[in-house]
XYZ file of N, CA, C and O in Angstrom:
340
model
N 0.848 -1.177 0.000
C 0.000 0.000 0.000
C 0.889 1.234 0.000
O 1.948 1.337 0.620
N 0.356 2.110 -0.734
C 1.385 3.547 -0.657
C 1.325 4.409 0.195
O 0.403 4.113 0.955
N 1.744 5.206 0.456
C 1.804 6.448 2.034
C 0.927 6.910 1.242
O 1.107 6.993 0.027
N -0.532 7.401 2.073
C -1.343 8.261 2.095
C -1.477 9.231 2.739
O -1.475 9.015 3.951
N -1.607 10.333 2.412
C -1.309 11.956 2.863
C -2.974 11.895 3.273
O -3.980 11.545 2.656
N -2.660 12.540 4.940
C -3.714 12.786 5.589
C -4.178 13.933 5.683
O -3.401 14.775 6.132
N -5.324 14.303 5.373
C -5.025 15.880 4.944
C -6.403 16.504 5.577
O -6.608 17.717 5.615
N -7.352 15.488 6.086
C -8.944 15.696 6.491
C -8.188 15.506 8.006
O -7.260 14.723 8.209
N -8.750 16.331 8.937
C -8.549 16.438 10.123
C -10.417 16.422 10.709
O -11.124 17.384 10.410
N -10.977 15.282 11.495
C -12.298 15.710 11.764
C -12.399 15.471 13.682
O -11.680 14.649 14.250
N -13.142 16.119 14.230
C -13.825 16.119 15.987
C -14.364 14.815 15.525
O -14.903 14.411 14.495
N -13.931 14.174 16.968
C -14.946 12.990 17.244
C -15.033 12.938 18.951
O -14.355 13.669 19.674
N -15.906 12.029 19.390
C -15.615 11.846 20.452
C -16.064 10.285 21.171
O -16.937 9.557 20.698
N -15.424 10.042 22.150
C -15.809 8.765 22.973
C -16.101 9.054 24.399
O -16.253 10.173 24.889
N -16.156 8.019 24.947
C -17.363 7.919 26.258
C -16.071 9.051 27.518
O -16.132 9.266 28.729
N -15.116 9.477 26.503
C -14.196 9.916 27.988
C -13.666 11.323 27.528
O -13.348 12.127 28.404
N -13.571 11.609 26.415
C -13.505 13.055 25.910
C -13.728 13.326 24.393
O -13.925 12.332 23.695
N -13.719 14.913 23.622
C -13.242 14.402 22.341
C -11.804 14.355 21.906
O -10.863 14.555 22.675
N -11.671 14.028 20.387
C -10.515 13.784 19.831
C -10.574 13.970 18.645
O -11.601 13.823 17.982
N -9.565 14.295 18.241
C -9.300 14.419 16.715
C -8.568 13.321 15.966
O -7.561 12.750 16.385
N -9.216 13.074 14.750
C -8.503 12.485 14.174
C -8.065 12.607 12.179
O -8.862 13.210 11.460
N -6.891 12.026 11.611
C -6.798 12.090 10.335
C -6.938 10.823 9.213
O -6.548 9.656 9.255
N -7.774 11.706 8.057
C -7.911 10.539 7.009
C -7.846 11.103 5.953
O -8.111 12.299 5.839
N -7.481 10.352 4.979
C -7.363 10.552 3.105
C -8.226 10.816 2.804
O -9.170 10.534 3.542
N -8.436 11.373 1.811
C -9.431 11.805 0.686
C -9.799 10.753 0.199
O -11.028 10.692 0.234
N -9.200 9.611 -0.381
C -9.138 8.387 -0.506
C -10.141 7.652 0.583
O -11.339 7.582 0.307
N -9.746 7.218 1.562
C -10.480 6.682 2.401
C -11.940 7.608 2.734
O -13.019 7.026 2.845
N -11.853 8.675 2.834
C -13.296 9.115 2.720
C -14.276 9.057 1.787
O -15.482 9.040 2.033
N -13.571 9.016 0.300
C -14.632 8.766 -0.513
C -14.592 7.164 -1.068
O -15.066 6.744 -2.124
N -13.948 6.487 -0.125
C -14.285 5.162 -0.038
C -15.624 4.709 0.924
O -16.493 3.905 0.584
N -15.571 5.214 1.810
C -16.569 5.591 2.978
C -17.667 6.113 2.844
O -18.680 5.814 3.475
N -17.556 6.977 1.971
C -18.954 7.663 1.266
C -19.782 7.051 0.217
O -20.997 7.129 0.031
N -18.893 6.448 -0.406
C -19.108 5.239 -1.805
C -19.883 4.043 -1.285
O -20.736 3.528 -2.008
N -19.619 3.549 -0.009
C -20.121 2.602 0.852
C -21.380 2.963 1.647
O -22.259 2.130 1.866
N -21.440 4.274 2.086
C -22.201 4.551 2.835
C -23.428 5.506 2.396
O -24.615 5.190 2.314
N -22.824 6.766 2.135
C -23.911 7.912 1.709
C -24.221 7.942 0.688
O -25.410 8.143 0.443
N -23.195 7.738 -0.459
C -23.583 8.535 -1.766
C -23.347 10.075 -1.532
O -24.352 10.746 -1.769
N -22.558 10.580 -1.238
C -22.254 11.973 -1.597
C -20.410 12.355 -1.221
O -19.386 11.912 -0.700
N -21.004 13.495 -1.944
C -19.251 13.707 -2.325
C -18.421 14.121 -0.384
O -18.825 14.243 0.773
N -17.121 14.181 -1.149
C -16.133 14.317 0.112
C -16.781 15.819 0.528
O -17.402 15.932 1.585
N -16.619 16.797 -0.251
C -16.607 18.092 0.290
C -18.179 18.243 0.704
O -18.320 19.050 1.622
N -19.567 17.569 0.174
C -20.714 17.678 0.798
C -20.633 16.962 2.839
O -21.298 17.237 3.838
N -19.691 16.192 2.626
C -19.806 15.516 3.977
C -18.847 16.363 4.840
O -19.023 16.348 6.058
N -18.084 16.925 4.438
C -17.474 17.745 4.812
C -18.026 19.239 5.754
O -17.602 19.760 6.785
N -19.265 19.605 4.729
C -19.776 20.759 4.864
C -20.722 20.716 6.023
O -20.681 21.513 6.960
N -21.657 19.643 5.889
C -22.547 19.109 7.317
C -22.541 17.858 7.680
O -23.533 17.135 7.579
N -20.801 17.279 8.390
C -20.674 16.280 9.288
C -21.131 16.707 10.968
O -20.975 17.777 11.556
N -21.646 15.622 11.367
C -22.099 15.889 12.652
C -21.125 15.248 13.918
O -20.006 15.166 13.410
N -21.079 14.969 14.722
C -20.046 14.218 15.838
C -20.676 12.814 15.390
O -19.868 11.886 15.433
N -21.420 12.627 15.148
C -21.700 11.217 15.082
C -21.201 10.512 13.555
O -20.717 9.415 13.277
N -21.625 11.881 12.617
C -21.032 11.063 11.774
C -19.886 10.495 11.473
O -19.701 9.345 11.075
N -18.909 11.558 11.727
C -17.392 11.362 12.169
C -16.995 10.425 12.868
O -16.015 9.754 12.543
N -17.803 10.178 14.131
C -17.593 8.611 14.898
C -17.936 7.544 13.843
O -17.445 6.418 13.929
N -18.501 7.776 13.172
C -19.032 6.572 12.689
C -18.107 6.294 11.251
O -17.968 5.096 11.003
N -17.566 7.089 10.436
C -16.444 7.232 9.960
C -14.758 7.091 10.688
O -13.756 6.923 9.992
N -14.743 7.186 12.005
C -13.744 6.585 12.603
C -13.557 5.509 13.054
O -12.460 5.004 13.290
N -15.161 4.797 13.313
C -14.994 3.385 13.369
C -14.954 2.567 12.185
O -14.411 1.487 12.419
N -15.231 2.668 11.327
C -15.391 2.219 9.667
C -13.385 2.187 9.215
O -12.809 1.336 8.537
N -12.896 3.185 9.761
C -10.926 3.366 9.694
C -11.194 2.388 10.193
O -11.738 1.534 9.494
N -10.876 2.056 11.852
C -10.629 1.066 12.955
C -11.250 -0.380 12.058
O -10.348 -1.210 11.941
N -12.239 -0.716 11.583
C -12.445 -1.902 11.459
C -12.042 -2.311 10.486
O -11.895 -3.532 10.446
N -11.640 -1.424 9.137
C -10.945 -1.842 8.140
C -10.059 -1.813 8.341
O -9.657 -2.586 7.471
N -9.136 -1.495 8.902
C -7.803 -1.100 9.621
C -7.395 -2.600 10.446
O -6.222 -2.901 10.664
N -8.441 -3.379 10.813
C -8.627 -4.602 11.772
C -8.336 -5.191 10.780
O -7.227 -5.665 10.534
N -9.364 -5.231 10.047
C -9.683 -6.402 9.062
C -8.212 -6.563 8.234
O -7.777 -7.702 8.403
N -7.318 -5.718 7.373
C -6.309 -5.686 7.199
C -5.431 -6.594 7.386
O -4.907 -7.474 6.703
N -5.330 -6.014 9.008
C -4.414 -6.535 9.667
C -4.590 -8.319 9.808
O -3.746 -9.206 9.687
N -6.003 -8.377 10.103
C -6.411 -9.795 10.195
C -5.823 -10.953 9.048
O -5.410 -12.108 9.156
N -6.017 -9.994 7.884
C -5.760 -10.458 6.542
C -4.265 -11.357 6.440
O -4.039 -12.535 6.161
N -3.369 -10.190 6.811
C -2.070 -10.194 6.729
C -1.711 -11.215 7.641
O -0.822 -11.915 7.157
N -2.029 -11.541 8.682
C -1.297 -12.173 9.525
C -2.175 -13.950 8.974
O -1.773 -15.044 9.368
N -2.687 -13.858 8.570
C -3.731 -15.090 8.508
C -2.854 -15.602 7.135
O -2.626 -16.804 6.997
N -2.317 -14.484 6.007
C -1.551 -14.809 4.531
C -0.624 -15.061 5.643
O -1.163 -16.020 6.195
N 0.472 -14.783 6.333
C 1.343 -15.068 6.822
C 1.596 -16.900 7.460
O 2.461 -17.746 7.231
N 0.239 -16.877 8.400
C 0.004 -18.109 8.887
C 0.085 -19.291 7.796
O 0.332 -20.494 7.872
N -0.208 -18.481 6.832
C -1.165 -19.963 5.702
C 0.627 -20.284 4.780
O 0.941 -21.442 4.504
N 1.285 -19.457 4.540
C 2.592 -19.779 4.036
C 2.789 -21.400 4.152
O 2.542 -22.223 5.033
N 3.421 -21.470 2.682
C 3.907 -23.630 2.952
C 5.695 -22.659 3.621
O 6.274 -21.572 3.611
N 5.788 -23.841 4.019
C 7.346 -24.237 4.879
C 7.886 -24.836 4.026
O 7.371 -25.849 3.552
N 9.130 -24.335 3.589
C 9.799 -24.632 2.610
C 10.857 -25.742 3.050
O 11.506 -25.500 4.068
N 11.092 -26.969 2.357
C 11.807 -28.085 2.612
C 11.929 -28.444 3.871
O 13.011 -28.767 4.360
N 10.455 -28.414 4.728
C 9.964 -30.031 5.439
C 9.535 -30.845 4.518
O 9.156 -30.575 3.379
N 9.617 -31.980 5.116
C 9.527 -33.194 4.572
C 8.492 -33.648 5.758
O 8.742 -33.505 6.955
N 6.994 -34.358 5.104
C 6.390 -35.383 6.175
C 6.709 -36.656 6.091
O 6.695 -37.182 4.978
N 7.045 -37.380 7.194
C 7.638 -38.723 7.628
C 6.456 -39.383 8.061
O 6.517 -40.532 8.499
């Protein structure tokens, strides 16, 4: 995957304060493509705290899933010159 320039800065918050966080242009209108149907800069214009949470968990779980991916291709690798006896 290539370095993606984070360039969307949005408020969110959880059960203990808020927070900020960053995402691609890329990943947002991946997110939007999935979800709303509307462009980056319309979601942009009237995101709410929730929506943003809900766009930061959508990062986090693809972000999981990923990871899940990778380590599972890793697991599944053949072992090169065992022999079964």
């Amino acid at each position: 995957m290539s370095e993606q320039e984070y360039k969307i800065k949005l408020l969110t918050s959880n059960q203990y304060s808020e927070f900020y966080f960053y995402a691609s242009i890329d990943e947002l209108e991946e997110y939007l493509n999935e979800t709303l149907a509307i462009t980056p800069e319309q979601f942009l214009e009237c995101c709410t705290m929730g929506q943003s949470r809900q766009f930061f968990e959508w990062i986090k779980a693809k972000s999981n899933q990923r990871i899940q991916n990778e380590q599972k291709e890793t697991n599944e690798e053949p072992t090169e010159g065992k022999e079964q006896e």
